[in-house]
Tab-separated table of C-alpha atoms in Angstrom:
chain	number	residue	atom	x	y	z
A	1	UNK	CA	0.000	0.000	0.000
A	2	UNK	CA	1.047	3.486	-0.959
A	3	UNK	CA	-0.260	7.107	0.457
A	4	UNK	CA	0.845	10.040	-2.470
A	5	UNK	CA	-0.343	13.076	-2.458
A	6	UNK	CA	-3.687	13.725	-4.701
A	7	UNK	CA	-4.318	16.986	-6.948
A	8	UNK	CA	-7.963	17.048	-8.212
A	9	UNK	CA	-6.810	19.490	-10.748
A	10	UNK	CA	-4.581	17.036	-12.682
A	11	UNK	CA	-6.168	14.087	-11.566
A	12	UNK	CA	-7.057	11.283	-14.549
A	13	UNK	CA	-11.004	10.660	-15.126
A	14	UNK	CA	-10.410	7.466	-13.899
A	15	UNK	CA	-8.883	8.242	-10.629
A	16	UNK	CA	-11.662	10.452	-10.110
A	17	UNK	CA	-14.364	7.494	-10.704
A	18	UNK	CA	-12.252	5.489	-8.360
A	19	UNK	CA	-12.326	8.163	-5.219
A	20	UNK	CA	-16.121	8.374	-6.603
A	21	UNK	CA	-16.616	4.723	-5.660
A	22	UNK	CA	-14.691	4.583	-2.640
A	23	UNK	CA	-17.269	7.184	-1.283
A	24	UNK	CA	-19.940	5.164	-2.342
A	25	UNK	CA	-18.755	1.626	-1.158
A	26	UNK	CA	-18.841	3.401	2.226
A	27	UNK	CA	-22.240	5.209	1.893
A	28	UNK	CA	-23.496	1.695	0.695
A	29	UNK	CA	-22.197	-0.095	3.989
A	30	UNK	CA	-22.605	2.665	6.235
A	31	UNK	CA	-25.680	5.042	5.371
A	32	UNK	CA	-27.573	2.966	2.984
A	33	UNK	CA	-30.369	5.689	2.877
A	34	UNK	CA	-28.112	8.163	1.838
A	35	UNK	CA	-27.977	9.668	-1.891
A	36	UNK	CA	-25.138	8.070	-4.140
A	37	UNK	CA	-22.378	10.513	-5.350
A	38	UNK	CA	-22.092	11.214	-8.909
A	39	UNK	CA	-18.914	12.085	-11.158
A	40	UNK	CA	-20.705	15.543	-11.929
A	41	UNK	CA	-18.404	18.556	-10.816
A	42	UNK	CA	-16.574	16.193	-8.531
A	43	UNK	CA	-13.637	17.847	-9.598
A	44	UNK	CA	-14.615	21.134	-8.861
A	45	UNK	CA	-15.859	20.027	-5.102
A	46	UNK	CA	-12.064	18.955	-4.805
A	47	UNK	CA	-11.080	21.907	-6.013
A	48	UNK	CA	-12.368	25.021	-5.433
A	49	UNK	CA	-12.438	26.532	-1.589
A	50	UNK	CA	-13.477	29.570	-0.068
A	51	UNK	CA	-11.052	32.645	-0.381
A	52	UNK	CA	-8.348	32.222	2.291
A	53	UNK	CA	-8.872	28.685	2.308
A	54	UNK	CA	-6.831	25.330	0.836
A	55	UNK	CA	-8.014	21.702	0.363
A	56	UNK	CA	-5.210	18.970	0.355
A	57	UNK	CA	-5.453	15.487	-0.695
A	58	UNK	CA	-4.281	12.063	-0.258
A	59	UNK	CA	-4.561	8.657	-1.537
A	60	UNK	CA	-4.393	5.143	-0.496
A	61	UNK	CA	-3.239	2.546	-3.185
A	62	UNK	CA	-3.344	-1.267	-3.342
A	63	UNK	CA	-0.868	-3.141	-5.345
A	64	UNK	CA	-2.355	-2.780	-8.583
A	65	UNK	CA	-2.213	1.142	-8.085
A	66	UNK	CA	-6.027	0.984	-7.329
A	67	UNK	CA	-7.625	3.499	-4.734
A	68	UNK	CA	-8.726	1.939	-2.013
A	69	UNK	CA	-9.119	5.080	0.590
A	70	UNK	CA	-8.542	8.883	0.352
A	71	UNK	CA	-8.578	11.882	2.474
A	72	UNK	CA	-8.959	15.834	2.207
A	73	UNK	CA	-7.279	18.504	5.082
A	74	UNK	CA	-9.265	22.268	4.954
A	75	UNK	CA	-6.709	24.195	6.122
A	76	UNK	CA	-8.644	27.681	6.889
A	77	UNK	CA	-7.197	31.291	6.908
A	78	UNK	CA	-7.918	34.256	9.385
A	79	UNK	CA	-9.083	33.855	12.896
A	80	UNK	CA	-8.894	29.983	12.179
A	81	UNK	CA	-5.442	29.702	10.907
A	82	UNK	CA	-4.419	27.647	13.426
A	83	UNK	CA	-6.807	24.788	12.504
A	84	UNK	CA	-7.669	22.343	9.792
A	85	UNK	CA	-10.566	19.986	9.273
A	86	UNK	CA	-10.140	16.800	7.489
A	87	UNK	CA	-11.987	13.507	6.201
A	88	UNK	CA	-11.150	9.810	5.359
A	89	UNK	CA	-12.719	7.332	3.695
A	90	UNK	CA	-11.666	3.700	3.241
A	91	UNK	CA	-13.331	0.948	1.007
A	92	UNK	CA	-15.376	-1.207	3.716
A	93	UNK	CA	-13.476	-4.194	2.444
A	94	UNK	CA	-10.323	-2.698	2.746
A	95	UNK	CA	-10.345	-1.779	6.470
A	96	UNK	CA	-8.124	-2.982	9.224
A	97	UNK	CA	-5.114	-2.774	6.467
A	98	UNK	CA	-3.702	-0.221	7.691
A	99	UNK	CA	-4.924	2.263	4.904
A	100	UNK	CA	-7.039	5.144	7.220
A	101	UNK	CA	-4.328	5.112	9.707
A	102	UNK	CA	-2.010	5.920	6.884
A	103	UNK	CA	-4.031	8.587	5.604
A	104	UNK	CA	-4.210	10.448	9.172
A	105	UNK	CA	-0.476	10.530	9.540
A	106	UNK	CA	-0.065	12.181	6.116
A	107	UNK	CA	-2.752	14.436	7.414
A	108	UNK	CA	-1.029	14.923	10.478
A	109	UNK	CA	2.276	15.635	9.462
A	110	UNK	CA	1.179	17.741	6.304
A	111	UNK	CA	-0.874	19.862	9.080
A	112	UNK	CA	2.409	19.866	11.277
A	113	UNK	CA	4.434	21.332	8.468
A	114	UNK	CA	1.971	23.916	7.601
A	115	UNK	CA	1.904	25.361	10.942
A	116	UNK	CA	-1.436	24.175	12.353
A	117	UNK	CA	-1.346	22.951	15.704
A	118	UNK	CA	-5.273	21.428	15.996
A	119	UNK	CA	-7.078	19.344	13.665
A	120	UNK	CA	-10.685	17.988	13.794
A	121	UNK	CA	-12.628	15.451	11.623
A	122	UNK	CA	-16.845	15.829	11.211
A	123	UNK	CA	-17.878	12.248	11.830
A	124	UNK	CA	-21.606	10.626	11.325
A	125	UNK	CA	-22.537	9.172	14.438
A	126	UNK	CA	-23.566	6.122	13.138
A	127	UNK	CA	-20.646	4.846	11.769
A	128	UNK	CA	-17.778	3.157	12.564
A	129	UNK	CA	-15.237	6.130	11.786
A	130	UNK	CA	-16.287	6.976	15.564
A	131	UNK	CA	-14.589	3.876	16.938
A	132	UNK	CA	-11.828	4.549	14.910
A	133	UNK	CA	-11.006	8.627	15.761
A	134	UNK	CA	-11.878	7.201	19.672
A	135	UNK	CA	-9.124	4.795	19.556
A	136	UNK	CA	-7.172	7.646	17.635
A	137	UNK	CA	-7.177	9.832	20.823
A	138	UNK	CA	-9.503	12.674	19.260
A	139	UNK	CA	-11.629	13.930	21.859
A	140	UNK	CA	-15.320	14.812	20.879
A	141	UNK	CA	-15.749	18.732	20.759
A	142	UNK	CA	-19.484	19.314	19.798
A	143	UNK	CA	-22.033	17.242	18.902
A	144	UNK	CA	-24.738	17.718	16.027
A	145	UNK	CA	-28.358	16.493	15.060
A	146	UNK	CA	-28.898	16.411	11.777
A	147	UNK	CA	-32.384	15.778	10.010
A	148	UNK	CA	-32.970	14.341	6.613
A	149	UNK	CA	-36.329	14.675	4.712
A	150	UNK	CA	-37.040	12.359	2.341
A	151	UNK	CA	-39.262	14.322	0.008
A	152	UNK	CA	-40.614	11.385	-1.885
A	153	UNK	CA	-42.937	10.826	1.873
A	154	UNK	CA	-43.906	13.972	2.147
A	155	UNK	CA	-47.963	15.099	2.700
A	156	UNK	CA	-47.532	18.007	0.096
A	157	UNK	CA	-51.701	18.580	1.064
A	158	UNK	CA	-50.439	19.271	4.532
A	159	UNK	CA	-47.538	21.638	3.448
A	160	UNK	CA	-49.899	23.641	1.387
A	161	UNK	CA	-51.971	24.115	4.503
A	162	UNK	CA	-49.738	25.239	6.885
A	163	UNK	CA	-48.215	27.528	3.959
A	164	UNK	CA	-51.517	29.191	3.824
A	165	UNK	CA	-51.941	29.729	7.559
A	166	UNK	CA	-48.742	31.783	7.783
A	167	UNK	CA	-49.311	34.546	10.342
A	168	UNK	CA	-50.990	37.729	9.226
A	169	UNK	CA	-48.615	40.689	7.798
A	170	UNK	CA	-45.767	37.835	6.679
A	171	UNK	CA	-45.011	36.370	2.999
A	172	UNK	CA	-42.957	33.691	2.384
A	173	UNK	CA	-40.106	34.250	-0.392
A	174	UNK	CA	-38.065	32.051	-2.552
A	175	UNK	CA	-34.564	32.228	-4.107
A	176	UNK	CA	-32.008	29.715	-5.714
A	177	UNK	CA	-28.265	30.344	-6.351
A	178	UNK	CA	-28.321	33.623	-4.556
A	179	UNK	CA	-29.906	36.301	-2.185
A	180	UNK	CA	-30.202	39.651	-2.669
A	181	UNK	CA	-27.425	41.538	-0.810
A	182	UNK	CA	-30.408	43.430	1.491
A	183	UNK	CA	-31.103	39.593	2.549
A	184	UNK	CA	-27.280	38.601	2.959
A	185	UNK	CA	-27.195	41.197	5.715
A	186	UNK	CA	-30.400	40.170	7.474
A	187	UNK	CA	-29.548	36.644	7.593
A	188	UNK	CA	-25.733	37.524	8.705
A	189	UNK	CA	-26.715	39.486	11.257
A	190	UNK	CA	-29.408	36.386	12.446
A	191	UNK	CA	-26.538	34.116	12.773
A	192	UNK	CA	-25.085	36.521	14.964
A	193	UNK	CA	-27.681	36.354	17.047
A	194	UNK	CA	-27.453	32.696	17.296
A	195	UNK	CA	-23.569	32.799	17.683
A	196	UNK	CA	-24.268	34.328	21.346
A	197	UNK	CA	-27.036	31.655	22.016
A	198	UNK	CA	-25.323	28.800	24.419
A	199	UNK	CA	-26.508	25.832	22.210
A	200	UNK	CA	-24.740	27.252	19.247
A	201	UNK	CA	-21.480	28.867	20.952
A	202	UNK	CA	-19.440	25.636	21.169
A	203	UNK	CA	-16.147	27.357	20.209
A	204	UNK	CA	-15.903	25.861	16.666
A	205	UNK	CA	-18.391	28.324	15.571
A	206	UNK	CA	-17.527	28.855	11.841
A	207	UNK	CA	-20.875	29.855	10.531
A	208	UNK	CA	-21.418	32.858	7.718
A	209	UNK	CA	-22.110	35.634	10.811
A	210	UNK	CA	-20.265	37.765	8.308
A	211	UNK	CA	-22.400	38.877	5.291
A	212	UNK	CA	-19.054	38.715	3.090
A	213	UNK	CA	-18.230	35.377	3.908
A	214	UNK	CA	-21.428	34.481	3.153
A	215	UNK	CA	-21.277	36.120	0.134
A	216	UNK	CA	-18.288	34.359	-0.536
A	217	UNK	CA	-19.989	30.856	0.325
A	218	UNK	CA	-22.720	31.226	-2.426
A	219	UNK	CA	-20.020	32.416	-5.128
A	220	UNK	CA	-17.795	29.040	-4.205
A	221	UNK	CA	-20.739	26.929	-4.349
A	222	UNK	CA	-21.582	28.101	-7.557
A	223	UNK	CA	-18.688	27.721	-8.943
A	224	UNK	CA	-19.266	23.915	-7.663
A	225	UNK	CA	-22.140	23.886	-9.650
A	226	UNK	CA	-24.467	24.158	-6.874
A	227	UNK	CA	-27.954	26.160	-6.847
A	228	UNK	CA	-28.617	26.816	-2.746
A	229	UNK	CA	-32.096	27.651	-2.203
A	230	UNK	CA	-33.140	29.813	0.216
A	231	UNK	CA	-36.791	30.975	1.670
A	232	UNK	CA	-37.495	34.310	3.601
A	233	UNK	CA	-40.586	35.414	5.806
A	234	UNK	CA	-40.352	38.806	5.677
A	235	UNK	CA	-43.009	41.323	7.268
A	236	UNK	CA	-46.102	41.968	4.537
A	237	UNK	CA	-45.499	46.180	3.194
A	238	UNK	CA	-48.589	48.000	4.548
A	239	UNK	CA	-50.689	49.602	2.353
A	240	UNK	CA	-51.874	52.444	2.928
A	241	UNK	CA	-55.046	54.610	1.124
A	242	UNK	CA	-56.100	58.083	1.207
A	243	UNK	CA	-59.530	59.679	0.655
């Protein structure tokens, strides 16, 4: 087994099928409900970062120069300099070889040389990547619930309802790709609001409080090739008539 460095930007079509199906062997095993990835703008994802930011990459190779794992270190700039978040995958088969722990020390020492002195890994619960960054010596800093809505069982009758019984003097708004920049400063300053709220201020806050950085999020996602959408209940403009 060999771990080499990995640049999306140069990377052959096939190498970028294989870290495809790596992803997916894992979704399959772990989160079977989960949506499959696709080779669509994978290259991009690996790719393009925020301003200030830098993905890194690494593979894990068999023998037969086939990818059997892979990893990615976000190494962030400004206030969070300091710090880099990272993830690994391995093929299910292909665990207990030796490949993820061979992937976190090229993490860890590529971190090391680029001055970072903390890194952290987002983990799904349910998997068995928590066992793993346990015996690992991570320690867990904050802890998320996350809700997925499969749209297929939705009661659409029931969301057309409750749509029409929104509260008097509000309309509900709808935008994809992008806000306007009136609404990028509204929602900013929300998050603020929710930085200072206990259940959000964890100390690993990096949410888009800033109405630049969130500006910059929706410009890197669509250069992704993503389309965000966003809804807004704003206040209803009074109307007002003279005699």
């Amino acid at each position: 087994m060999q771990i080499t460095e990995f640049l999306p930007t140069k990377a052959s079509q096939s190498d970028l099928e294989q870290w495809r199906d790596v992803l997916n062997a894992m979704t399959a095993e772990d989160m079977p409900n989960e949506p499959r990835w696709t080779d669509d703008r994978l290259r991009e994802y690996l790719s393009i970062t925020m301003p200030g930011e830098r993905r890194l990459a690494f593979v894990a190779r068999d023998d037969d120069r086939r990818i059997i794992g892979h990893a990615n270190l976000l190494l962030f700039g400004g206030e969070f300099a300091d710090a880099g978040v990272f993830e690994i995958f391995v093929r299910p088969g292909q665990r207990g070889t030796g490949a993820g722990r061979g992937l976190l020390r090229a993490i860890a020492e590529r971190a090391r040389e680029e001055g970072r002195t903390t890194i952290g890994v987002e983990v799904i619960a349910t998997t068995p990547a928590v066992g793993f960054y346990d015996r690992m010596g991570f320690n867990r800093a904050v802890v998320e619930n996350r809700n997925l809505l499969a749209l297929t069982e939705v009661d659409w009758d029931a969301v057309g309802d409750l749509s029409g019984r929104l509260a008097a003097g509000y309309r509900l708004e709808y935008y994809t790709g992008h806000l306007p920049d009136d609404l990028v400063e509204r929602y900013a300053a929300t998050k603020v609001h929710l930085k200072a709220e206990p259940a959000y201020n964890t100390g690993a806050w990096r949410g888009s409080a800033d109405a630049q950085r969130l500006k910059d999020s929706l410009a890197t996602l669509a250069a992704r090739g993503c389309a965000p959408t966003w809804w807004s209940l704003s206040p209803r403009p009074r109307r007002w008539s003279w005699a």
